[in-house]
CSV table of C-alpha atoms in Angstrom, one decimal:
chain,number,residue,atom,x,y,z
A,5,MET,CA,-10.8,-7.8,29.1
A,6,LYS,CA,-11.6,-5.9,26.3
A,7,GLU,CA,-15.0,-8.6,25.9
A,8,GLU,CA,-15.9,-7.7,29.7
A,9,MET,CA,-15.4,-3.9,29.3
A,10,LEU,CA,-17.7,-4.1,26.2
A,11,ALA,CA,-20.2,-6.3,28.2
A,12,ARG,CA,-20.4,-4.1,31.2
A,13,LEU,CA,-21.0,-1.0,28.7
A,14,VAL,CA,-23.8,-3.0,27.1
A,15,ALA,CA,-25.3,-3.8,30.3
A,16,GLN,CA,-25.3,-0.5,31.6
A,17,ALA,CA,-26.8,1.3,28.0
A,18,GLU,CA,-29.4,-1.3,28.3
A,19,GLY,CA,-30.1,-0.1,31.7
A,20,ALA,CA,-30.3,3.3,31.0
A,21,GLY,CA,-33.3,3.4,29.2
A,22,LEU,CA,-34.6,4.2,25.9
A,23,PRO,CA,-31.9,4.3,22.7
A,24,GLY,CA,-33.3,8.2,22.2
A,25,ARG,CA,-32.6,8.9,25.8
A,26,GLY,CA,-29.1,7.1,25.6
A,27,ASP,CA,-26.3,9.0,27.2
A,28,MET,CA,-23.8,10.1,24.5
A,29,VAL,CA,-20.7,9.4,26.6
A,30,MET,CA,-22.3,5.6,27.1
A,31,ILE,CA,-22.5,5.5,23.3
A,32,ARG,CA,-19.3,6.8,22.7
A,33,ALA,CA,-18.0,4.5,25.2
A,34,LEU,CA,-19.6,1.4,23.3
A,35,ILE,CA,-18.4,2.3,20.1
A,36,GLU,CA,-14.6,2.8,21.1
A,37,GLU,CA,-14.4,-0.7,23.4
A,38,ALA,CA,-16.2,-2.4,20.0
A,39,SER,CA,-13.9,-0.7,17.9
A,40,GLU,CA,-10.5,-1.4,19.7
A,41,LEU,CA,-12.0,-5.4,20.1
A,42,GLY,CA,-13.0,-5.4,16.6
A,43,ALA,CA,-9.5,-4.1,15.4
A,44,GLY,CA,-7.5,-6.5,17.7
A,45,ARG,CA,-9.2,-9.3,16.2
A,46,ALA,CA,-8.6,-8.5,12.9
A,47,LEU,CA,-5.2,-8.0,13.5
A,48,ALA,CA,-4.8,-11.3,15.2
A,49,ARG,CA,-6.6,-12.7,12.0
A,50,LEU,CA,-3.7,-11.3,10.0
A,51,GLY,CA,-1.1,-12.6,12.4
A,52,LEU,CA,-0.3,-8.9,13.4
A,53,GLU,CA,-0.9,-9.0,17.1
A,54,ASP,CA,2.7,-9.4,18.3
A,55,ARG,CA,5.4,-7.2,19.1
A,56,ARG,CA,7.2,-8.0,16.0
A,57,ALA,CA,4.3,-6.9,13.8
A,58,GLU,CA,5.4,-3.1,13.6
A,59,ALA,CA,8.8,-4.1,12.4
A,60,ASP,CA,7.5,-6.7,10.0
A,61,MET,CA,5.2,-4.0,8.4
A,62,ARG,CA,7.9,-1.5,8.1
A,63,GLU,CA,10.1,-4.2,6.7
A,64,LEU,CA,7.2,-5.1,4.1
A,65,ARG,CA,7.0,-1.3,3.2
A,66,GLU,CA,10.7,-1.0,2.9
A,67,LEU,CA,10.4,-4.2,0.5
A,68,LEU,CA,7.5,-2.5,-1.4
A,69,ARG,CA,9.1,0.8,-2.0
A,70,ALA,CA,12.5,-0.9,-3.4
A,71,TRP,CA,10.3,-2.9,-5.8
A,72,ARG,CA,8.5,0.0,-6.9
A,73,ASP,CA,11.9,2.0,-7.3
A,74,ALA,CA,13.3,-1.2,-9.2
A,75,LYS,CA,10.4,-1.3,-11.4
A,76,LYS,CA,10.5,2.2,-12.2
A,77,ALA,CA,14.2,2.1,-12.9
A,78,ALA,CA,13.6,-1.0,-15.3
A,79,ARG,CA,11.1,0.9,-17.2
A,80,GLY,CA,13.0,4.1,-17.5
A,81,ALA,CA,16.0,1.8,-18.9
A,82,ALA,CA,14.0,-0.1,-21.2
A,83,ILE,CA,12.5,3.2,-22.7
A,84,GLY,CA,15.8,4.8,-22.7
A,85,TRP,CA,17.4,1.7,-24.9
A,86,ALA,CA,14.3,1.8,-27.1
A,87,VAL,CA,14.7,5.4,-28.2
A,88,ARG,CA,18.3,5.2,-28.7
A,89,ILE,CA,17.6,1.8,-31.0
A,90,VAL,CA,15.3,3.7,-32.9
A,91,MET,CA,17.4,7.1,-33.2
A,92,ALA,CA,20.2,4.9,-34.8
A,93,LEU,CA,18.1,3.2,-37.0
A,94,MET,CA,16.8,6.2,-38.0
A,95,LEU,CA,20.2,7.6,-38.4
A,96,LEU,CA,21.1,4.4,-40.6
A,97,GLY,CA,18.1,5.3,-43.2
A,98,MET,CA,19.3,8.5,-43.4
A,99,ALA,CA,22.8,7.5,-44.2
A,100,VAL,CA,21.4,5.0,-47.0
A,101,LYS,CA,19.0,7.3,-48.1
A,102,MET,CA,21.9,9.8,-48.8
A,103,GLY,CA,24.5,7.3,-50.3
A,104,LEU,CA,26.6,7.9,-47.6
A,105,ILE,CA,27.0,3.9,-47.0
A,106,GLY,CA,29.2,4.0,-50.4
A,107,LEU,CA,31.6,5.9,-48.9
A,108,VAL,CA,32.2,4.0,-45.9
A,109,LYS,CA,32.6,1.0,-48.1
A,110,GLY,CA,35.6,2.7,-50.2
């Protein structure tokens, strides 16, 4: 159906005369129909032309958002633990340097 409409518009544009004198409405209609046809073909190639495509894309976006949130949380936790370990090692080093380890041993 879209192909037929595009073919009719092309035939009308060819019958209108020189491209420089073409009707802007005709050119816009040609562009719109060609764009819709191309978008439909692209969606069909991706397997997104059915009714479930919108729900599938929404679900994929949610999964991607959850993955990004999980990565961010894991990165934050790893950095937090690294900072805690470094601080504990610094505290231990200061205790050794001040001779406080001897007090603990008795």
